[in-house]
PDB file of C-alpha atoms and ligand atoms in Angstrom:
ATOM      1  CA  UNK A   1       7.663  11.260 -26.037  1.00  0.00           C
ATOM      2  CA  UNK A   2       4.356  13.121 -26.626  1.00  0.00           C
ATOM      3  CA  UNK A   3       2.683  10.841 -23.955  1.00  0.00           C
ATOM      4  CA  UNK A   4       5.222  11.737 -21.509  1.00  0.00           C
ATOM      5  CA  UNK A   5       5.129  15.412 -22.199  1.00  0.00           C
ATOM      6  CA  UNK A   6       1.267  15.326 -21.826  1.00  0.00           C
ATOM      7  CA  UNK A   7       1.588  13.224 -18.579  1.00  0.00           C
ATOM      8  CA  UNK A   8       3.959  15.811 -17.054  1.00  0.00           C
ATOM      9  CA  UNK A   9       1.737  18.589 -18.080  1.00  0.00           C
ATOM     10  CA  UNK A  10      -1.113  16.997 -16.004  1.00  0.00           C
ATOM     11  CA  UNK A  11       1.354  16.568 -13.216  1.00  0.00           C
ATOM     12  CA  UNK A  12       2.445  20.070 -13.220  1.00  0.00           C
ATOM     13  CA  UNK A  13      -0.989  21.334 -13.542  1.00  0.00           C
ATOM     14  CA  UNK A  14      -2.286  19.393 -10.671  1.00  0.00           C
ATOM     15  CA  UNK A  15       0.526  20.734  -8.579  1.00  0.00           C
ATOM     16  CA  UNK A  16      -0.119  24.266  -9.566  1.00  0.00           C
ATOM     17  CA  UNK A  17      -3.775  24.193  -8.562  1.00  0.00           C
ATOM     18  CA  UNK A  18      -3.096  22.569  -5.215  1.00  0.00           C
ATOM     19  CA  UNK A  19      -1.433  23.456  -1.909  1.00  0.00           C
ATOM     20  CA  UNK A  20       1.673  21.496  -2.452  1.00  0.00           C
ATOM     21  CA  UNK A  21       2.009  18.520  -0.345  1.00  0.00           C
ATOM     22  CA  UNK A  22       4.694  15.907  -0.769  1.00  0.00           C
ATOM     23  CA  UNK A  23       2.677  12.707  -1.413  1.00  0.00           C
ATOM     24  CA  UNK A  24       4.565   9.744  -0.119  1.00  0.00           C
ATOM     25  CA  UNK A  25       3.575   6.471  -1.836  1.00  0.00           C
ATOM     26  CA  UNK A  26       4.007   3.086  -0.128  1.00  0.00           C
ATOM     27  CA  UNK A  27       3.026  -0.385  -0.900  1.00  0.00           C
ATOM     28  CA  UNK A  28       2.119  -2.924   1.742  1.00  0.00           C
ATOM     29  CA  UNK A  29       2.977  -6.413   0.587  1.00  0.00           C
ATOM     30  CA  UNK A  30       3.829  -9.998   1.696  1.00  0.00           C
ATOM     31  CA  UNK A  31       5.309 -13.293   0.466  1.00  0.00           C
ATOM     32  CA  UNK A  32       2.514 -15.472   1.862  1.00  0.00           C
ATOM     33  CA  UNK A  33      -1.237 -14.522   1.527  1.00  0.00           C
ATOM     34  CA  UNK A  34      -3.558 -14.040   4.543  1.00  0.00           C
ATOM     35  CA  UNK A  35      -0.967 -12.669   6.913  1.00  0.00           C
ATOM     36  CA  UNK A  36      -3.049  -9.492   7.538  1.00  0.00           C
ATOM     37  CA  UNK A  37      -1.838  -6.923   4.946  1.00  0.00           C
ATOM     38  CA  UNK A  38      -5.466  -5.463   4.183  1.00  0.00           C
ATOM     39  CA  UNK A  39      -6.298  -5.126   7.940  1.00  0.00           C
ATOM     40  CA  UNK A  40      -2.960  -3.514   8.580  1.00  0.00           C
ATOM     41  CA  UNK A  41      -3.184  -1.192   5.578  1.00  0.00           C
ATOM     42  CA  UNK A  42      -6.659   0.103   6.577  1.00  0.00           C
ATOM     43  CA  UNK A  43      -5.961   0.580  10.296  1.00  0.00           C
ATOM     44  CA  UNK A  44      -2.645   1.962   9.689  1.00  0.00           C
ATOM     45  CA  UNK A  45      -4.199   4.541   7.309  1.00  0.00           C
ATOM     46  CA  UNK A  46      -6.688   5.308   9.970  1.00  0.00           C
ATOM     47  CA  UNK A  47      -3.953   5.840  12.534  1.00  0.00           C
ATOM     48  CA  UNK A  48      -2.118   8.187  10.194  1.00  0.00           C
ATOM     49  CA  UNK A  49      -5.332  10.077   9.586  1.00  0.00           C
ATOM     50  CA  UNK A  50      -6.030  10.382  13.432  1.00  0.00           C
ATOM     51  CA  UNK A  51      -2.545  11.995  13.647  1.00  0.00           C
ATOM     52  CA  UNK A  52      -3.652  14.793  11.140  1.00  0.00           C
ATOM     53  CA  UNK A  53      -2.454  13.207   7.857  1.00  0.00           C
ATOM     54  CA  UNK A  54      -4.527  12.853   4.695  1.00  0.00           C
ATOM     55  CA  UNK A  55      -4.365   9.274   3.394  1.00  0.00           C
ATOM     56  CA  UNK A  56      -5.650   7.453   0.388  1.00  0.00           C
ATOM     57  CA  UNK A  57      -5.882   3.589   0.487  1.00  0.00           C
ATOM     58  CA  UNK A  58      -5.557   1.964  -3.039  1.00  0.00           C
ATOM     59  CA  UNK A  59      -6.662  -1.600  -3.216  1.00  0.00           C
ATOM     60  CA  UNK A  60      -4.205  -3.058  -5.798  1.00  0.00           C
ATOM     61  CA  UNK A  61      -4.570  -6.693  -4.876  1.00  0.00           C
ATOM     62  CA  UNK A  62      -4.943  -8.336  -8.235  1.00  0.00           C
ATOM     63  CA  UNK A  63      -6.922 -11.295  -7.332  1.00  0.00           C
ATOM     64  CA  UNK A  64      -8.421 -10.643  -3.828  1.00  0.00           C
ATOM     65  CA  UNK A  65      -9.385  -7.057  -3.791  1.00  0.00           C
ATOM     66  CA  UNK A  66     -11.622  -6.791  -0.604  1.00  0.00           C
ATOM     67  CA  UNK A  67     -10.789  -3.390   1.012  1.00  0.00           C
ATOM     68  CA  UNK A  68     -14.600  -2.282   0.680  1.00  0.00           C
ATOM     69  CA  UNK A  69     -15.810  -5.740   2.040  1.00  0.00           C
ATOM     70  CA  UNK A  70     -13.565  -5.058   5.133  1.00  0.00           C
ATOM     71  CA  UNK A  71     -14.951  -1.550   5.649  1.00  0.00           C
ATOM     72  CA  UNK A  72     -18.536  -2.678   4.971  1.00  0.00           C
ATOM     73  CA  UNK A  73     -18.981   0.097   2.580  1.00  0.00           C
ATOM     74  CA  UNK A  74     -19.577  -1.327  -0.916  1.00  0.00           C
ATOM     75  CA  UNK A  75     -17.924   0.824  -3.514  1.00  0.00           C
ATOM     76  CA  UNK A  76     -20.036   2.394  -6.005  1.00  0.00           C
ATOM     77  CA  UNK A  77     -17.185   2.862  -8.419  1.00  0.00           C
ATOM     78  CA  UNK A  78     -13.950   1.070  -8.489  1.00  0.00           C
ATOM     79  CA  UNK A  79     -10.713   0.814 -10.473  1.00  0.00           C
ATOM     80  CA  UNK A  80     -12.404  -0.886 -13.300  1.00  0.00           C
ATOM     81  CA  UNK A  81     -14.421   2.368 -14.053  1.00  0.00           C
ATOM     82  CA  UNK A  82     -11.219   4.230 -14.329  1.00  0.00           C
ATOM     83  CA  UNK A  83      -9.467   1.622 -16.549  1.00  0.00           C
ATOM     84  CA  UNK A  84     -12.384   1.732 -18.896  1.00  0.00           C
ATOM     85  CA  UNK A  85     -12.211   5.525 -19.026  1.00  0.00           C
ATOM     86  CA  UNK A  86     -15.775   5.787 -17.640  1.00  0.00           C
ATOM     87  CA  UNK A  87     -14.939   7.811 -14.525  1.00  0.00           C
ATOM     88  CA  UNK A  88     -12.104  10.118 -13.306  1.00  0.00           C
ATOM     89  CA  UNK A  89      -9.848   9.329 -10.440  1.00  0.00           C
ATOM     90  CA  UNK A  90     -11.773  11.653  -8.319  1.00  0.00           C
ATOM     91  CA  UNK A  91     -14.984   9.813  -9.010  1.00  0.00           C
ATOM     92  CA  UNK A  92     -13.847   6.435  -8.013  1.00  0.00           C
ATOM     93  CA  UNK A  93     -12.384   7.690  -4.672  1.00  0.00           C
ATOM     94  CA  UNK A  94     -14.856   6.317  -2.057  1.00  0.00           C
ATOM     95  CA  UNK A  95     -15.315   7.498   1.454  1.00  0.00           C
ATOM     96  CA  UNK A  96     -15.431   4.886   4.172  1.00  0.00           C
ATOM     97  CA  UNK A  97     -15.948   5.109   7.941  1.00  0.00           C
ATOM     98  CA  UNK A  98     -13.995   7.779   9.745  1.00  0.00           C
ATOM     99  CA  UNK A  99     -13.834   9.614   6.326  1.00  0.00           C
ATOM    100  CA  UNK A 100     -11.226   7.214   5.198  1.00  0.00           C
ATOM    101  CA  UNK A 101     -10.712   7.702   1.527  1.00  0.00           C
ATOM    102  CA  UNK A 102     -10.117   4.643  -0.708  1.00  0.00           C
ATOM    103  CA  UNK A 103     -10.038   3.227  -4.159  1.00  0.00           C
ATOM    104  CA  UNK A 104     -11.692  -0.272  -4.443  1.00  0.00           C
ATOM    105  CA  UNK A 105      -9.956  -2.695  -6.628  1.00  0.00           C
ATOM    106  CA  UNK A 106     -12.841  -4.699  -8.308  1.00  0.00           C
ATOM    107  CA  UNK A 107     -11.261  -7.131 -10.711  1.00  0.00           C
ATOM    108  CA  UNK A 108      -9.771  -4.311 -12.721  1.00  0.00           C
ATOM    109  CA  UNK A 109      -6.143  -5.488 -12.821  1.00  0.00           C
ATOM    110  CA  UNK A 110      -6.696  -8.439 -15.126  1.00  0.00           C
ATOM    111  CA  UNK A 111      -7.649  -5.690 -17.661  1.00  0.00           C
ATOM    112  CA  UNK A 112      -4.631  -3.553 -16.890  1.00  0.00           C
ATOM    113  CA  UNK A 113      -2.401  -5.794 -18.845  1.00  0.00           C
ATOM    114  CA  UNK A 114      -4.719  -5.501 -21.887  1.00  0.00           C
ATOM    115  CA  UNK A 115      -4.879  -1.554 -21.911  1.00  0.00           C
ATOM    116  CA  UNK A 116      -4.190   0.148 -25.240  1.00  0.00           C
ATOM    117  CA  UNK A 117      -1.596   2.972 -25.251  1.00  0.00           C
ATOM    118  CA  UNK A 118      -4.288   5.460 -25.077  1.00  0.00           C
ATOM    119  CA  UNK A 119      -6.098   3.847 -21.992  1.00  0.00           C
ATOM    120  CA  UNK A 120      -2.871   3.459 -20.385  1.00  0.00           C
ATOM    121  CA  UNK A 121      -2.052   6.962 -20.799  1.00  0.00           C
ATOM    122  CA  UNK A 122      -5.335   8.051 -19.186  1.00  0.00           C
ATOM    123  CA  UNK A 123      -4.672   5.736 -16.283  1.00  0.00           C
ATOM    124  CA  UNK A 124      -1.266   7.154 -15.680  1.00  0.00           C
ATOM    125  CA  UNK A 125      -2.410  10.622 -16.168  1.00  0.00           C
ATOM    126  CA  UNK A 126      -5.297  10.175 -13.814  1.00  0.00           C
ATOM    127  CA  UNK A 127      -3.082   8.637 -11.090  1.00  0.00           C
ATOM    128  CA  UNK A 128      -0.742  11.564 -11.514  1.00  0.00           C
ATOM    129  CA  UNK A 129      -3.527  13.977 -10.502  1.00  0.00           C
ATOM    130  CA  UNK A 130      -3.146  12.704  -7.047  1.00  0.00           C
ATOM    131  CA  UNK A 131       0.105  14.091  -6.549  1.00  0.00           C
ATOM    132  CA  UNK A 132       0.024  16.761  -3.871  1.00  0.00           C
ATOM    133  CA  UNK A 133      -3.549  15.881  -2.694  1.00  0.00           C
ATOM    134  CA  UNK A 134      -2.562  13.412  -0.063  1.00  0.00           C
ATOM    135  CA  UNK A 135       0.210  12.955   2.458  1.00  0.00           C
ATOM    136  CA  UNK A 136       0.210   9.341   1.906  1.00  0.00           C
ATOM    137  CA  UNK A 137      -1.088   6.907  -0.602  1.00  0.00           C
ATOM    138  CA  UNK A 138      -0.994   3.261   0.513  1.00  0.00           C
ATOM    139  CA  UNK A 139      -1.263   0.530  -1.987  1.00  0.00           C
ATOM    140  CA  UNK A 140      -2.469  -2.789  -0.594  1.00  0.00           C
ATOM    141  CA  UNK A 141      -1.108  -5.395  -2.924  1.00  0.00           C
ATOM    142  CA  UNK A 142      -1.678  -9.160  -3.316  1.00  0.00           C
ATOM    143  CA  UNK A 143       0.601 -11.580  -1.869  1.00  0.00           C
ATOM    144  CA  UNK A 144       3.732 -12.761  -3.908  1.00  0.00           C
ATOM    145  CA  UNK A 145       4.922 -11.192  -7.083  1.00  0.00           C
ATOM    146  CA  UNK A 146       2.437 -10.839  -9.810  1.00  0.00           C
ATOM    147  CA  UNK A 147       3.577  -8.444 -12.704  1.00  0.00           C
ATOM    148  CA  UNK A 148       1.103  -5.767 -11.423  1.00  0.00           C
ATOM    149  CA  UNK A 149       2.386  -6.007  -7.865  1.00  0.00           C
ATOM    150  CA  UNK A 150       5.999  -5.781  -8.883  1.00  0.00           C
ATOM    151  CA  UNK A 151       5.189  -2.686 -10.942  1.00  0.00           C
ATOM    152  CA  UNK A 152       3.449  -0.881  -7.999  1.00  0.00           C
ATOM    153  CA  UNK A 153       6.209  -2.045  -5.431  1.00  0.00           C
ATOM    154  CA  UNK A 154       8.976  -0.822  -7.736  1.00  0.00           C
ATOM    155  CA  UNK A 155       7.271   2.401  -8.643  1.00  0.00           C
ATOM    156  CA  UNK A 156       6.613   3.294  -5.043  1.00  0.00           C
ATOM    157  CA  UNK A 157      10.208   2.725  -3.788  1.00  0.00           C
ATOM    158  CA  UNK A 158       8.978   2.104  -0.389  1.00  0.00           C
ATOM    159  CA  UNK A 159       7.401  -0.989   0.785  1.00  0.00           C
ATOM    160  CA  UNK A 160       6.217  -2.409   4.031  1.00  0.00           C
ATOM    161  CA  UNK A 161       6.569  -6.189   4.070  1.00  0.00           C
ATOM    162  CA  UNK A 162       4.062  -7.985   6.533  1.00  0.00           C
ATOM    163  CA  UNK A 163       4.854 -11.137   7.961  1.00  0.00           C
ATOM    164  CA  UNK A 164       3.697 -13.470  10.979  1.00  0.00           C
ATOM    165  CA  UNK A 165       6.003 -15.447  13.152  1.00  0.00           C
ATOM    166  CA  UNK A 166       5.118 -18.656  11.196  1.00  0.00           C
ATOM    167  CA  UNK A 167       8.152 -20.109   9.578  1.00  0.00           C
ATOM    168  CA  UNK A 168       6.320 -20.355   6.079  1.00  0.00           C
ATOM    169  CA  UNK A 169       5.390 -16.598   6.342  1.00  0.00           C
ATOM    170  CA  UNK A 170       9.024 -15.744   7.181  1.00  0.00           C
ATOM    171  CA  UNK A 171      10.544 -17.731   4.401  1.00  0.00           C
ATOM    172  CA  UNK A 172       8.030 -16.321   1.903  1.00  0.00           C
ATOM    173  CA  UNK A 173       8.691 -12.864   3.094  1.00  0.00           C
ATOM    174  CA  UNK A 174      12.441 -13.376   2.668  1.00  0.00           C
ATOM    175  CA  UNK A 175      11.931 -14.914  -0.802  1.00  0.00           C
ATOM    176  CA  UNK A 176       9.902 -11.939  -1.847  1.00  0.00           C
ATOM    177  CA  UNK A 177      12.542  -9.540  -0.751  1.00  0.00           C
ATOM    178  CA  UNK A 178      15.336 -11.525  -2.380  1.00  0.00           C
ATOM    179  CA  UNK A 179      13.430 -11.624  -5.627  1.00  0.00           C
ATOM    180  CA  UNK A 180      12.726  -8.046  -5.740  1.00  0.00           C
ATOM    181  CA  UNK A 181      16.423  -7.217  -4.920  1.00  0.00           C
ATOM    182  CA  UNK A 182      17.716  -9.599  -7.664  1.00  0.00           C
ATOM    183  CA  UNK A 183      15.512  -7.645 -10.076  1.00  0.00           C
ATOM    184  CA  UNK A 184      18.024  -4.835  -9.496  1.00  0.00           C
ATOM    185  CA  UNK A 185      15.309  -2.477  -7.905  1.00  0.00           C
ATOM    186  CA  UNK A 186      16.234  -0.085  -5.173  1.00  0.00           C
ATOM    187  CA  UNK A 187      13.477  -0.255  -2.843  1.00  0.00           C
ATOM    188  CA  UNK A 188      13.409   0.670   0.765  1.00  0.00           C
ATOM    189  CA  UNK A 189      11.833  -2.314   2.754  1.00  0.00           C
ATOM    190  CA  UNK A 190      10.485  -2.184   6.262  1.00  0.00           C
ATOM    191  CA  UNK A 191       9.134  -5.035   8.311  1.00  0.00           C
ATOM    192  CA  UNK A 192       5.971  -5.444  10.332  1.00  0.00           C
ATOM    193  CA  UNK A 193       5.442  -8.697  12.260  1.00  0.00           C
ATOM    194  CA  UNK A 194       1.716  -9.298  12.644  1.00  0.00           C
ATOM    195  CA  UNK A 195      -0.033 -11.816  14.973  1.00  0.00           C
ATOM    196  CA  UNK A 196       2.741 -11.983  17.709  1.00  0.00           C
ATOM    197  CA  UNK A 197       2.108 -13.655  21.038  1.00  0.00           C
ATOM    198  CA  UNK A 198       4.275 -10.964  22.667  1.00  0.00           C
ATOM    199  CA  UNK A 199       6.994  -8.420  21.759  1.00  0.00           C
ATOM    200  CA  UNK A 200       9.656 -11.042  22.371  1.00  0.00           C
ATOM    201  CA  UNK A 201       8.193 -13.264  19.668  1.00  0.00           C
ATOM    202  CA  UNK A 202       8.075 -10.324  17.423  1.00  0.00           C
ATOM    203  CA  UNK A 203      11.583  -9.284  18.074  1.00  0.00           C
ATOM    204  CA  UNK A 204      12.832 -12.900  17.377  1.00  0.00           C
ATOM    205  CA  UNK A 205      11.025 -13.023  14.082  1.00  0.00           C
ATOM    206  CA  UNK A 206      12.232  -9.696  13.012  1.00  0.00           C
ATOM    207  CA  UNK A 207      15.853 -10.560  14.060  1.00  0.00           C
ATOM    208  CA  UNK A 208      15.643 -13.703  12.214  1.00  0.00           C
ATOM    209  CA  UNK A 209      14.701 -12.115   8.859  1.00  0.00           C
ATOM    210  CA  UNK A 210      16.932  -9.223   9.348  1.00  0.00           C
ATOM    211  CA  UNK A 211      20.049 -11.228   9.952  1.00  0.00           C
ATOM    212  CA  UNK A 212      19.532 -13.492   6.861  1.00  0.00           C
ATOM    213  CA  UNK A 213      18.765 -10.381   4.791  1.00  0.00           C
ATOM    214  CA  UNK A 214      21.832  -8.691   6.075  1.00  0.00           C
ATOM    215  CA  UNK A 215      24.131 -11.719   5.705  1.00  0.00           C
ATOM    216  CA  UNK A 216      22.880 -13.046   2.285  1.00  0.00           C
ATOM    217  CA  UNK A 217      21.465  -9.907   0.608  1.00  0.00           C
ATOM    218  CA  UNK A 218      23.610  -7.064   2.340  1.00  0.00           C
ATOM    219  CA  UNK A 219      20.216  -5.643   3.009  1.00  0.00           C
ATOM    220  CA  UNK A 220      19.212  -3.467   5.933  1.00  0.00           C
ATOM    221  CA  UNK A 221      15.683  -4.310   7.088  1.00  0.00           C
ATOM    222  CA  UNK A 222      14.414  -1.880   9.740  1.00  0.00           C
ATOM    223  CA  UNK A 223      11.441  -3.057  11.720  1.00  0.00           C
ATOM    224  CA  UNK A 224       8.507  -0.765  12.033  1.00  0.00           C
ATOM    225  CA  UNK A 225       6.921  -2.790  14.904  1.00  0.00           C
ATOM    226  CA  UNK A 226       4.722  -5.690  15.874  1.00  0.00           C
ATOM    227  CA  UNK A 227       0.918  -6.290  16.000  1.00  0.00           C
ATOM    228  CA  UNK A 228      -0.355  -8.732  18.695  1.00  0.00           C
ATOM    229  CA  UNK A 229      -2.587 -11.608  17.699  1.00  0.00           C
ATOM    230  CA  UNK A 230      -5.910 -10.332  18.572  1.00  0.00           C
ATOM    231  CA  UNK A 231      -9.305 -12.166  18.468  1.00  0.00           C
ATOM    232  CA  UNK A 232     -11.074  -8.945  17.725  1.00  0.00           C
ATOM    233  CA  UNK A 233      -9.510  -8.625  14.260  1.00  0.00           C
ATOM    234  CA  UNK A 234     -11.462 -11.701  13.152  1.00  0.00           C
ATOM    235  CA  UNK A 235     -14.556 -10.414  14.887  1.00  0.00           C
ATOM    236  CA  UNK A 236     -14.320  -7.005  13.211  1.00  0.00           C
ATOM    237  CA  UNK A 237     -13.739  -8.692   9.852  1.00  0.00           C
ATOM    238  CA  UNK A 238     -16.934 -10.721  10.393  1.00  0.00           C
ATOM    239  CA  UNK A 239     -18.848  -7.582  11.286  1.00  0.00           C
ATOM    240  CA  UNK A 240     -17.512  -5.909   8.245  1.00  0.00           C
ATOM    241  CA  UNK A 241     -16.399  -3.044  10.297  1.00  0.00           C
ATOM    242  CA  UNK A 242     -12.879  -1.553  10.287  1.00  0.00           C
ATOM    243  CA  UNK A 243     -11.025  -2.827  13.475  1.00  0.00           C
ATOM    244  CA  UNK A 244     -10.232   0.702  14.671  1.00  0.00           C
ATOM    245  CA  UNK A 245     -13.942   1.577  14.536  1.00  0.00           C
ATOM    246  CA  UNK A 246     -15.273  -1.577  15.937  1.00  0.00           C
ATOM    247  CA  UNK A 247     -12.600  -1.915  18.861  1.00  0.00           C
ATOM    248  CA  UNK A 248     -10.671   1.214  19.084  1.00  0.00           C
ATOM    249  CA  UNK A 249      -8.864   0.233  22.164  1.00  0.00           C
ATOM    250  CA  UNK A 250      -7.992  -3.340  21.395  1.00  0.00           C
ATOM    251  CA  UNK A 251      -4.344  -4.675  21.343  1.00  0.00           C
ATOM    252  CA  UNK A 252      -3.953  -4.976  17.624  1.00  0.00           C
ATOM    253  CA  UNK A 253      -5.099  -1.283  17.265  1.00  0.00           C
ATOM    254  CA  UNK A 254      -2.656  -0.195  19.736  1.00  0.00           C
ATOM    255  CA  UNK A 255       0.036  -2.045  17.996  1.00  0.00           C
ATOM    256  CA  UNK A 256      -0.778  -0.437  14.687  1.00  0.00           C
ATOM    257  CA  UNK A 257      -0.873   2.976  16.461  1.00  0.00           C
ATOM    258  CA  UNK A 258       2.719   2.421  17.792  1.00  0.00           C
ATOM    259  CA  UNK A 259       3.831   1.485  14.084  1.00  0.00           C
ATOM    260  CA  UNK A 260       2.265   4.695  12.828  1.00  0.00           C
ATOM    261  CA  UNK A 261       4.078   6.696  15.472  1.00  0.00           C
ATOM    262  CA  UNK A 262       7.306   4.815  14.629  1.00  0.00           C
ATOM    263  CA  UNK A 263       6.751   5.399  10.868  1.00  0.00           C
ATOM    264  CA  UNK A 264       6.176   9.127  11.198  1.00  0.00           C
ATOM    265  CA  UNK A 265       9.052   9.579  13.440  1.00  0.00           C
ATOM    266  CA  UNK A 266      11.308   8.031  10.724  1.00  0.00           C
ATOM    267  CA  UNK A 267       9.905   9.947   7.948  1.00  0.00           C
ATOM    268  CA  UNK A 268      12.519   9.640   5.321  1.00  0.00           C
ATOM    269  CA  UNK A 269      13.062  12.145   2.488  1.00  0.00           C
ATOM    270  CA  UNK A 270      11.748  10.584  -0.686  1.00  0.00           C
ATOM    271  CA  UNK A 271      11.068  11.841  -4.110  1.00  0.00           C
ATOM    272  CA  UNK A 272       7.218  11.578  -3.308  1.00  0.00           C
ATOM    273  CA  UNK A 273       4.856  11.238  -6.012  1.00  0.00           C
ATOM    274  CA  UNK A 274       6.623  12.829  -8.820  1.00  0.00           C
ATOM    275  CA  UNK A 275       9.008  10.068  -8.767  1.00  0.00           C
ATOM    276  CA  UNK A 276       6.372   7.374  -8.395  1.00  0.00           C
ATOM    277  CA  UNK A 277       4.481   8.843 -11.389  1.00  0.00           C
ATOM    278  CA  UNK A 278       7.446   8.958 -13.634  1.00  0.00           C
ATOM    279  CA  UNK A 279       8.295   5.367 -12.734  1.00  0.00           C
ATOM    280  CA  UNK A 280       4.836   4.094 -13.072  1.00  0.00           C
ATOM    281  CA  UNK A 281       4.784   5.399 -16.629  1.00  0.00           C
ATOM    282  CA  UNK A 282       7.961   3.836 -17.549  1.00  0.00           C
ATOM    283  CA  UNK A 283       7.023   0.590 -15.932  1.00  0.00           C
ATOM    284  CA  UNK A 284       3.644   0.249 -17.779  1.00  0.00           C
ATOM    285  CA  UNK A 285       4.619   2.127 -20.920  1.00  0.00           C
TER     286      UNK A 285
HETATM  287  N1  ADP B   1      -3.415  -9.192  14.408  1.00  0.00           N
HETATM  288  C1  ADP B   1      -4.290 -10.331  14.128  1.00  0.00           C
HETATM  289  N2  ADP B   1      -4.854 -11.104  15.107  1.00  0.00           N
HETATM  290  C2  ADP B   1      -5.571 -12.067  14.781  1.00  0.00           C
HETATM  291  N3  ADP B   1      -6.031 -12.366  13.506  1.00  0.00           N
HETATM  292  C3  ADP B   1      -5.524 -11.550  12.558  1.00  0.00           C
HETATM  293  C4  ADP B   1      -4.676 -10.557  12.718  1.00  0.00           C
HETATM  294  N4  ADP B   1      -4.358  -9.896  11.522  1.00  0.00           N
HETATM  295  C5  ADP B   1      -4.991 -10.566  10.639  1.00  0.00           C
HETATM  296  N5  ADP B   1      -5.772 -11.726  11.202  1.00  0.00           N
HETATM  297  C6  ADP B   1      -6.630 -12.733  10.516  1.00  0.00           C
HETATM  298  O1  ADP B   1      -6.103 -12.914   9.233  1.00  0.00           O
HETATM  299  C7  ADP B   1      -7.133 -12.816   8.272  1.00  0.00           C
HETATM  300  C8  ADP B   1      -6.584 -12.353   6.974  1.00  0.00           C
HETATM  301  O2  ADP B   1      -6.257 -11.017   7.225  1.00  0.00           O
HETATM  302  P1  ADP B   1      -6.067  -9.960   5.799  1.00  0.00           P
HETATM  303  O3  ADP B   1      -5.705  -8.506   6.315  1.00  0.00           O
HETATM  304  O4  ADP B   1      -7.098 -10.186   4.922  1.00  0.00           O
HETATM  305  O5  ADP B   1      -4.807 -10.622   5.211  1.00  0.00           O
HETATM  306  P2  ADP B   1      -4.185 -10.411   3.697  1.00  0.00           P
HETATM  307  O6  ADP B   1      -4.635  -9.047   3.245  1.00  0.00           O
HETATM  308  O7  ADP B   1      -2.664 -10.442   3.959  1.00  0.00           O
HETATM  309  O8  ADP B   1      -4.568 -11.546   2.829  1.00  0.00           O
HETATM  310  C9  ADP B   1      -8.079 -11.799   8.919  1.00  0.00           C
HETATM  311  O9  ADP B   1      -9.468 -11.962   8.322  1.00  0.00           O
HETATM  312  C10 ADP B   1      -8.058 -12.143  10.403  1.00  0.00           C
HETATM  313  O10 ADP B   1      -8.957 -13.266  10.712  1.00  0.00           O
HETATM  314 MG1   MG B   2      -5.687  -8.548   1.396  1.00  0.00          MG
END
């Protein structure tokens, strides 16, 4: 009780001292690994930023945190420093190219499960301070459903599921959605199909998953859009430069930009960060 009251005071305080923004928290996830979540998250964040929104990318991949590697800007501090109580949330926010703000993962999440009540309290209260400071916080999660990933996904309420047109990626995406649904969580899912040959293939893939989700789970699965398979993605990764910086006019960037436009058009009313914060406390407490 005490903890919660304290956490709420933090929250209220941070709202008082800030121009109130409604911070919308999303996770980006997938069933199968290597489908392009991290590249999508980064470049989607940059696309939103270009449209005038403030965005924070949070690397929440338990096993393969690599946002800073993709950006080519080694993080001075990462999540681990926050978990150990050595740094504040503001001190671990790094600034990448195009002023993209991000929190690098490090290997901090293994430690998350071992946090004491006091450390946990610090972590939750620090995360709560982000409320009102950003328009969007994007959590780039690992593939599949580790305990931590589930907590972030369910706390955030909104998740973008990335898949490719490959059958293995599609079935894994479906399995992930089904599992989350069976846990009784009320999450809004949206689909992004990455690495499509053309829009037709993207649409077919999306229709496939949507029909199965509708028929067997009674779940609506809106599609945010498609991203073409684009050799420049891999080139940018090898150069350790964000795709939108290295190849601003390439097909994949244009695809992600269309997705950002769709996404902003569909802005649904959500509880914003307040809800997220209360849920994440509950889930970790
Ligand atoms: N649209 C795309 N076109 C071509 N290759 C892509 C595309 N998206 C991702 N890739 C390839 O897939 C690899 C994995 O992407 P990444 O974002 O790290 O996946 P995840 O975060 O899901 O593990 C990239 O390094 C790149 O080579
Ligand atoms: Mg990744």
